[in-house]
XYZ file of C-alpha atoms in Angstrom:
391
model
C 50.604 196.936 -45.325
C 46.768 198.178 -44.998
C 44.575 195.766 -46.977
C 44.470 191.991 -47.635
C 42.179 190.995 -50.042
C 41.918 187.336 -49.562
C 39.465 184.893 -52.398
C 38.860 181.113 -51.659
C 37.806 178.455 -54.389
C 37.615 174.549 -54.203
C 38.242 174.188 -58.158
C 34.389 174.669 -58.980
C 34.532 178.501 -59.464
C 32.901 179.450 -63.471
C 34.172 183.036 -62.972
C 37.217 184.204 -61.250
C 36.511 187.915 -61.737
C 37.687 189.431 -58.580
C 41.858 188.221 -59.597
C 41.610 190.942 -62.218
C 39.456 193.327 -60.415
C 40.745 193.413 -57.141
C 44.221 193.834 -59.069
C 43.079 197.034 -60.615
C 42.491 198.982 -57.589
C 43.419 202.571 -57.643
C 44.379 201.957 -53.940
C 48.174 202.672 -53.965
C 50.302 199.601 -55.139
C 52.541 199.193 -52.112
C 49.549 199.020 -49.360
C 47.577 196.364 -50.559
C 47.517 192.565 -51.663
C 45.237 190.188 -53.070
C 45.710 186.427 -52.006
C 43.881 183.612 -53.782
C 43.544 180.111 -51.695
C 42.817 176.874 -53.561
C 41.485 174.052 -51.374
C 42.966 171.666 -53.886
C 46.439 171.488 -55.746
C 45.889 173.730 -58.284
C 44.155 177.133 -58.781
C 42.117 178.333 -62.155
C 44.550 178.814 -64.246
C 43.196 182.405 -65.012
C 44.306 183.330 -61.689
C 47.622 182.756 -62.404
C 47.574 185.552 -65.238
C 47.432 188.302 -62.751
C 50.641 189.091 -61.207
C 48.873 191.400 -58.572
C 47.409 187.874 -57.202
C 49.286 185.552 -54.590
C 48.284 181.890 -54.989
C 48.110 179.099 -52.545
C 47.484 176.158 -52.720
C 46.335 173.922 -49.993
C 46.641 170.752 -51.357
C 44.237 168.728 -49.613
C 42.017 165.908 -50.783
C 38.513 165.187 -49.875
C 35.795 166.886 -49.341
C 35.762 170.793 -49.872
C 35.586 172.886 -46.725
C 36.155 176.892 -47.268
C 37.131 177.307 -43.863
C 40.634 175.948 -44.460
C 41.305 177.851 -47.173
C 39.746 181.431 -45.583
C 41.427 181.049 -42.520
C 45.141 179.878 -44.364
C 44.350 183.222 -45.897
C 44.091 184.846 -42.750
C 47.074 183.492 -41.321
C 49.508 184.739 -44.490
C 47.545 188.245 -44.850
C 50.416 190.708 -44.466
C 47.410 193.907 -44.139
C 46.195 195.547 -41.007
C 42.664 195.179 -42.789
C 41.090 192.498 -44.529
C 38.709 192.374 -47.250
C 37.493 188.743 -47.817
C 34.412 188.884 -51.086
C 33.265 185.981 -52.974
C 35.715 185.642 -55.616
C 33.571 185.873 -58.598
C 32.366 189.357 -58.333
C 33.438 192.660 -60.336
C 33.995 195.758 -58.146
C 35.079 199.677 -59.186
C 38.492 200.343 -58.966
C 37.764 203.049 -56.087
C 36.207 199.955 -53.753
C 39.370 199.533 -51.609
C 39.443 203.116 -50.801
C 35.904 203.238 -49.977
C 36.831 200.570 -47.494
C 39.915 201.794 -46.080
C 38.136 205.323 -45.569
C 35.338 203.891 -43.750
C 37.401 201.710 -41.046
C 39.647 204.708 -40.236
C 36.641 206.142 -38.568
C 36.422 203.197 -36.108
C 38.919 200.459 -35.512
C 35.686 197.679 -33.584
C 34.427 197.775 -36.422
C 32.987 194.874 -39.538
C 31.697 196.435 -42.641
C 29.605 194.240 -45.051
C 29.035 195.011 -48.910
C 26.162 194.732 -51.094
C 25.915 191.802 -54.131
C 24.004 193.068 -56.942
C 23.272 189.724 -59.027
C 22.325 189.329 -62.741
C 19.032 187.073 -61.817
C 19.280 185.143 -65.603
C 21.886 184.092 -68.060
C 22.777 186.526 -71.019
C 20.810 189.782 -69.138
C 24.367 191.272 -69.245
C 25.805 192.140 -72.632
C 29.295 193.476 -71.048
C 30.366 194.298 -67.884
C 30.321 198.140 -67.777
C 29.731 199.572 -64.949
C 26.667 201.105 -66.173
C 25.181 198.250 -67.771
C 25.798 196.411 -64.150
C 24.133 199.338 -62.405
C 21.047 199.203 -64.699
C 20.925 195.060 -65.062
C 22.350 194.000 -61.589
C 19.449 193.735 -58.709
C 19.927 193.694 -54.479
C 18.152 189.952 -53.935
C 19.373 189.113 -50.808
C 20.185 192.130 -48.648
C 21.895 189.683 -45.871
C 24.270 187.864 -48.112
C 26.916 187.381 -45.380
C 29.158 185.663 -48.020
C 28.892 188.710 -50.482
C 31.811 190.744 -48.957
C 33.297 190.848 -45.144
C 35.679 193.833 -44.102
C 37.173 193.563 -40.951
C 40.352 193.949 -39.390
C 42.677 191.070 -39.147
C 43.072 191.457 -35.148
C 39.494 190.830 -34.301
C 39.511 187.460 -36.798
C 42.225 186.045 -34.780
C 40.451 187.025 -31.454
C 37.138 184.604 -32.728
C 39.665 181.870 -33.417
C 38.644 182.365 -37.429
C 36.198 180.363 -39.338
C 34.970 177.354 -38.276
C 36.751 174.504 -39.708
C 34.357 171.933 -37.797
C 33.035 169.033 -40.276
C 29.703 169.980 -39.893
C 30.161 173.334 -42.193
C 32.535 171.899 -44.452
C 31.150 170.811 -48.174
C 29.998 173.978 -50.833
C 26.880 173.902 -48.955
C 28.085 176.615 -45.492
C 26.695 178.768 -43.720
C 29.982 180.180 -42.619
C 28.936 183.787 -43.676
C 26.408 183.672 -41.225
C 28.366 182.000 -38.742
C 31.364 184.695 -38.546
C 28.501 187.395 -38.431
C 27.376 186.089 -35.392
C 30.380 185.485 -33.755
C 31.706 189.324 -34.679
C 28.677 190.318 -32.754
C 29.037 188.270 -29.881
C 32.496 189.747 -29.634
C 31.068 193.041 -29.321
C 31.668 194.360 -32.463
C 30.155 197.157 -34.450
C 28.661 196.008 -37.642
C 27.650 198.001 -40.325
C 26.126 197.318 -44.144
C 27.649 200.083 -46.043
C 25.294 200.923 -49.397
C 29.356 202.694 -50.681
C 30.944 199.216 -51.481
C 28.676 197.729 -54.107
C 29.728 194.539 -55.947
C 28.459 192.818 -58.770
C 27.732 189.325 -59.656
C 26.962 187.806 -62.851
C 25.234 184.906 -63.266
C 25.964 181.413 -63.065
C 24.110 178.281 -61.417
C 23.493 177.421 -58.361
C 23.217 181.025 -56.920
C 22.181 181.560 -53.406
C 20.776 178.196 -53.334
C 19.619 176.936 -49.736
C 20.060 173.562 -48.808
C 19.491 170.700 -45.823
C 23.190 171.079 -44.522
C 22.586 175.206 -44.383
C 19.740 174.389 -42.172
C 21.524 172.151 -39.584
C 24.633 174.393 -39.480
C 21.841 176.675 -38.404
C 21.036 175.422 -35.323
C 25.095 175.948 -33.866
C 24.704 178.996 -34.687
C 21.491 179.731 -33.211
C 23.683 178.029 -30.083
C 26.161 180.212 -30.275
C 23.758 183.360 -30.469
C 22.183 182.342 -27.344
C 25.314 181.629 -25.515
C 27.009 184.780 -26.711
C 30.144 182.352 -27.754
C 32.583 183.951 -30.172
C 35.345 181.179 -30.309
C 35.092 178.787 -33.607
C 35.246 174.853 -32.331
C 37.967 173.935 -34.672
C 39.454 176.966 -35.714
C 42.948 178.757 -36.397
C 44.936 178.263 -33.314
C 43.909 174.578 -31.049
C 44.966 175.641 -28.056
C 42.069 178.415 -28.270
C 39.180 175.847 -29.407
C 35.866 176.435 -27.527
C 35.657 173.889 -24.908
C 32.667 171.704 -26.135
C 29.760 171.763 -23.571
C 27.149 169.157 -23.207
C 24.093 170.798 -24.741
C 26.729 171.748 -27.680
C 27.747 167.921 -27.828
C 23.903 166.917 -28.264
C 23.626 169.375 -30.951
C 26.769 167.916 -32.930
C 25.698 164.614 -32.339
C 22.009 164.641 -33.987
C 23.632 166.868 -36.707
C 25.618 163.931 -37.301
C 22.691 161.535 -37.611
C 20.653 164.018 -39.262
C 23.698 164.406 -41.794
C 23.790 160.389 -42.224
C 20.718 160.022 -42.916
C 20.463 162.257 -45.589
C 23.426 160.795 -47.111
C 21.381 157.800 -46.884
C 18.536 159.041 -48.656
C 20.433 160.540 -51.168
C 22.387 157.131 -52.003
C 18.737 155.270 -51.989
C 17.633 158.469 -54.389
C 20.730 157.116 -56.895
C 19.395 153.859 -56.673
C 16.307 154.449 -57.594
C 17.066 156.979 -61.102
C 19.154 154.353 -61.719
C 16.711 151.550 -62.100
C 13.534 154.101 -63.109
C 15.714 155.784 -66.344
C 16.688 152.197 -67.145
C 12.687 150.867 -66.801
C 11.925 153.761 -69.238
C 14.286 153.416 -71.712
C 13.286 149.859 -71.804
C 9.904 150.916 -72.139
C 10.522 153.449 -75.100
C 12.377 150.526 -76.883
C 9.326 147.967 -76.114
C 11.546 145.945 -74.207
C 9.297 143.396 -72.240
C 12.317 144.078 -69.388
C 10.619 147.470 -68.234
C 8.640 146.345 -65.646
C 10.730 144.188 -64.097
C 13.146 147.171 -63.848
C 10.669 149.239 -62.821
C 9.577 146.444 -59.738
C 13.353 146.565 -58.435
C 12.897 150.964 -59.077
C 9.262 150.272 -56.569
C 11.297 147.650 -54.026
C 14.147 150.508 -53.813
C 11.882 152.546 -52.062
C 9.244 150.228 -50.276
C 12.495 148.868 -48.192
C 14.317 152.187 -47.805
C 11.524 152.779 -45.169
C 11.860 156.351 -45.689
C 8.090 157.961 -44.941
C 8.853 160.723 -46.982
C 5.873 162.774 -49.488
C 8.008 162.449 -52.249
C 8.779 158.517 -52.025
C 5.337 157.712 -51.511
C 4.459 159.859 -54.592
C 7.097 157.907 -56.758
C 5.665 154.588 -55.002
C 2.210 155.864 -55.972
C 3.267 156.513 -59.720
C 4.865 153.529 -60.428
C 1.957 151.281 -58.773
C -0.414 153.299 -61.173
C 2.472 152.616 -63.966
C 2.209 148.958 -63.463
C -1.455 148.787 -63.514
C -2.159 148.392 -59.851
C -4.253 151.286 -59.348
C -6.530 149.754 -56.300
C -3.370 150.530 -54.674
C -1.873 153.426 -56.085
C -5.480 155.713 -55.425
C -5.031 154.401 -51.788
C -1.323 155.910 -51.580
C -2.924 159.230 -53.187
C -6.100 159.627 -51.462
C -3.571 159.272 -48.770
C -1.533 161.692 -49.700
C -3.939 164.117 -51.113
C -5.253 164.282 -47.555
C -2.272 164.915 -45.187
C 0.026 166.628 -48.014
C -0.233 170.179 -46.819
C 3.074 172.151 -48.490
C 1.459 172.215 -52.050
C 4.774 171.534 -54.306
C 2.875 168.317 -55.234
C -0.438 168.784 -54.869
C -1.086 168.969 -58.545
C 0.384 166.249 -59.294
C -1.511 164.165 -56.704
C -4.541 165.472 -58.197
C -3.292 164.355 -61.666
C -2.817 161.507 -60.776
C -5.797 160.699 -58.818
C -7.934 162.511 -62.109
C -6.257 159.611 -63.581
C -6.802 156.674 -61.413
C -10.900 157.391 -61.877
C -10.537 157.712 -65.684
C -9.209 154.323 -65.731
C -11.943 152.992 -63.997
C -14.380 154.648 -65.413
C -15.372 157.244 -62.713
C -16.501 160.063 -65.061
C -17.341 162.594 -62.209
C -14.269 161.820 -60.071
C -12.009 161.955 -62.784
C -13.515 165.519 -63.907
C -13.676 166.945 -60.567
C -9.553 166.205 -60.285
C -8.509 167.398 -63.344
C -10.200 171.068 -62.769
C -8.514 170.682 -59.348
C -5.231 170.389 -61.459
C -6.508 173.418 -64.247
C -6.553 175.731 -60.772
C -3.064 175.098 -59.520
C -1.403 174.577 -63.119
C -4.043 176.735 -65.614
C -1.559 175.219 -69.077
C -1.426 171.286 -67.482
C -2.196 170.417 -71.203
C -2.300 166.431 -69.694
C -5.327 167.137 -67.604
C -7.133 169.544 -70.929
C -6.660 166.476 -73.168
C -8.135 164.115 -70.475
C -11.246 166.587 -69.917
C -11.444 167.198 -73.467
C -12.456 163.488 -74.164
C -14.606 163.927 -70.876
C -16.559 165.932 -72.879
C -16.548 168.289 -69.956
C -16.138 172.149 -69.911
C -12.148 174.012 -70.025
């Protein structure tokens, strides 16, 4: 057989559009397959509509890690050369022929596709291929993930994808990864402007996150050391052999990893016990601020000297009428924040603080700041408004 097409999902797939157009290819019948691998025990069941499609099933619990089910794939694929794309694209009907022409010329070789994405919901009325030509755009010219082509040979030779803990979860950088282990292998690699795919839009897209990051830095290992082999990959026995400055990098991954977990469970905490302090307070319940004291303790013993906890500490300090110390924790703020996500808010809030107390010229001088980052802040208008000042 020539060509595998192999799809992955972890039950969390809104589209499965490449089952029913990778099983419309005008390549010929007999030299091509298309395999879909669920992580869990059962695929979308509009998989299972299109006989063209293989399904297997995994069946493991936990959290999702594509790397099982991509390199499962892998193992089964019955084609010399295989074609791996996210699963919830739409290609032409000529796409596997594109591919199978261009690796004839060269057998080192790893061919990447382009993703065109629809950029909002509802810009695509159908899915012709001329309305995705005209309403499709090229965001991100490096999506690794978009669509690999490469012969099944030199995937065994890297060991597969890496199935280490570390790039498990929906949030990999696995694309990236097998990129740069191809070309520390010595492969060609080419981006081929011929196999276009298309991908309409659903949440979520391309979104980068802390875990992306820290998977970053084994790669940017395994760049340096020109190291091809995954850690935990397809075959044990063929495992790279973990070195000491590798071990250090696992390791603070690892503590970087747990405490973000930890933040993130303090986070849930907190929403918990703010939403509740709120809806007290839209009811008039006299319980809001002692729900909104165990929202401010959440975060005063977390420790956690992040901008955006002292921010929440310096809002609900203002909330509760303690605004000698909230303008400290602003002021603060205001003068070491340098990233700018917040900055109008700081200023809002400070514009605030000297209303209350009666500081006319403060208070003004904040809310313009505010007015030049955020023009429509219709908060900080009202405020100047009865300021009597100038909009």
């Amino acid at each position: 057989m020539k060509i595998s097409v192999i799809m992955i999902d972890g039950s969390f797939r809104e589209n499965v559009f490449g089952a029913k157009y990778f099983s419309e290819q005008d390549f010929p019948e007999k030299d091509y397959e298309v395999i879909w691998v669920e992580y869990y025990n059962h695929a979308n069941e509009e998989v299972y509509k299109y006989n063209k499609v293989r399904v297997i099933t995994l069946n493991r619990e936990g959290m999702y890690h594509s790397s099982y089910c991509f390199n499962r794939g892998i193992v089964e694929a019955r084609g010399e050369l295989l074609v791996i794309p996210d699963a919830d694209q739409i290609v032409r009907p000529d796409f596997l022929n594109k591919v199978w022409s261009i690796h004839e010329e060269y057998e080192k070789l790893v061919v990447y596709g382009y993703r065109y994405d629809e950029l909002e919901k509802g810009v695509l009325n159908s899915f012709s291929f001329d309305e995705l030509d005209r309403k499709t755009v090229l965001k991100n010219p490096l999506n690794y993930g978009g669509c690999l082509t490469v012969r099944k040979k030199w995937l065994l030779k890297i060991n597969g994808y890496e199935q280490h803990p570390l790039f498990g979860s929906g949030n990999h950088a696995n694309g990236l990864d097998i990129y740069t282990r191809f070309k520390n292998l010595g492969l060609a690699i080419m981006w081929s402007p011929e196999l276009k795919l298309y991908h309409p839009w659903h949440p979520f897209t391309l979104m980068y996150t802390k875990e992306h990051e820290i998977q970053k830095r084994i790669i940017e290992w395994r760049r340096k050391k020109l190291e091809y082999l995954a850690i935990e990959g397809i075959d044990r026995a063929r495992n790279l052999e973990l070195k000491t400055d590798l071990e250090k990098l696992i390791k603070d991954a690892y503590n970087e990893l747990n405490e973000l977990e930890r933040k993130k469970m303090i986070e849930r905490k907190f929403f918990q016990a703010f939403d509740k302090a709120m809806e007290y307070k839209k009811k008039e319940n006299a319980l809001w601020k002692n729900k909104l004291e165990e929202a401010l303790n959440i975060l005063k013993e977390s420790k956690i000297e992040s901008d955006i906890f002292k921010y929440r500490i310096g809002s609900i300090l203002k909330t509760l009428g303690r605004v000698d110390k909230a303008e400290k924790v602003f002021i603060d703020l205001e003068k070491n924040y340098r990233k700018g996500e917040l900055k109008a808010g700081i200023y809002f809030h400070l514009g605030e603080i000297y209303f209350i107390k009666g500081k006319r010229e403060l208070s003004e001088e904040f809310f313009n700041k505010v007015l030049k980052i955020t023009p429509d802040h219709e908060k900080a208008k009202k405020y100047l408004k009865q300021l009597g000042a100038k909009i």
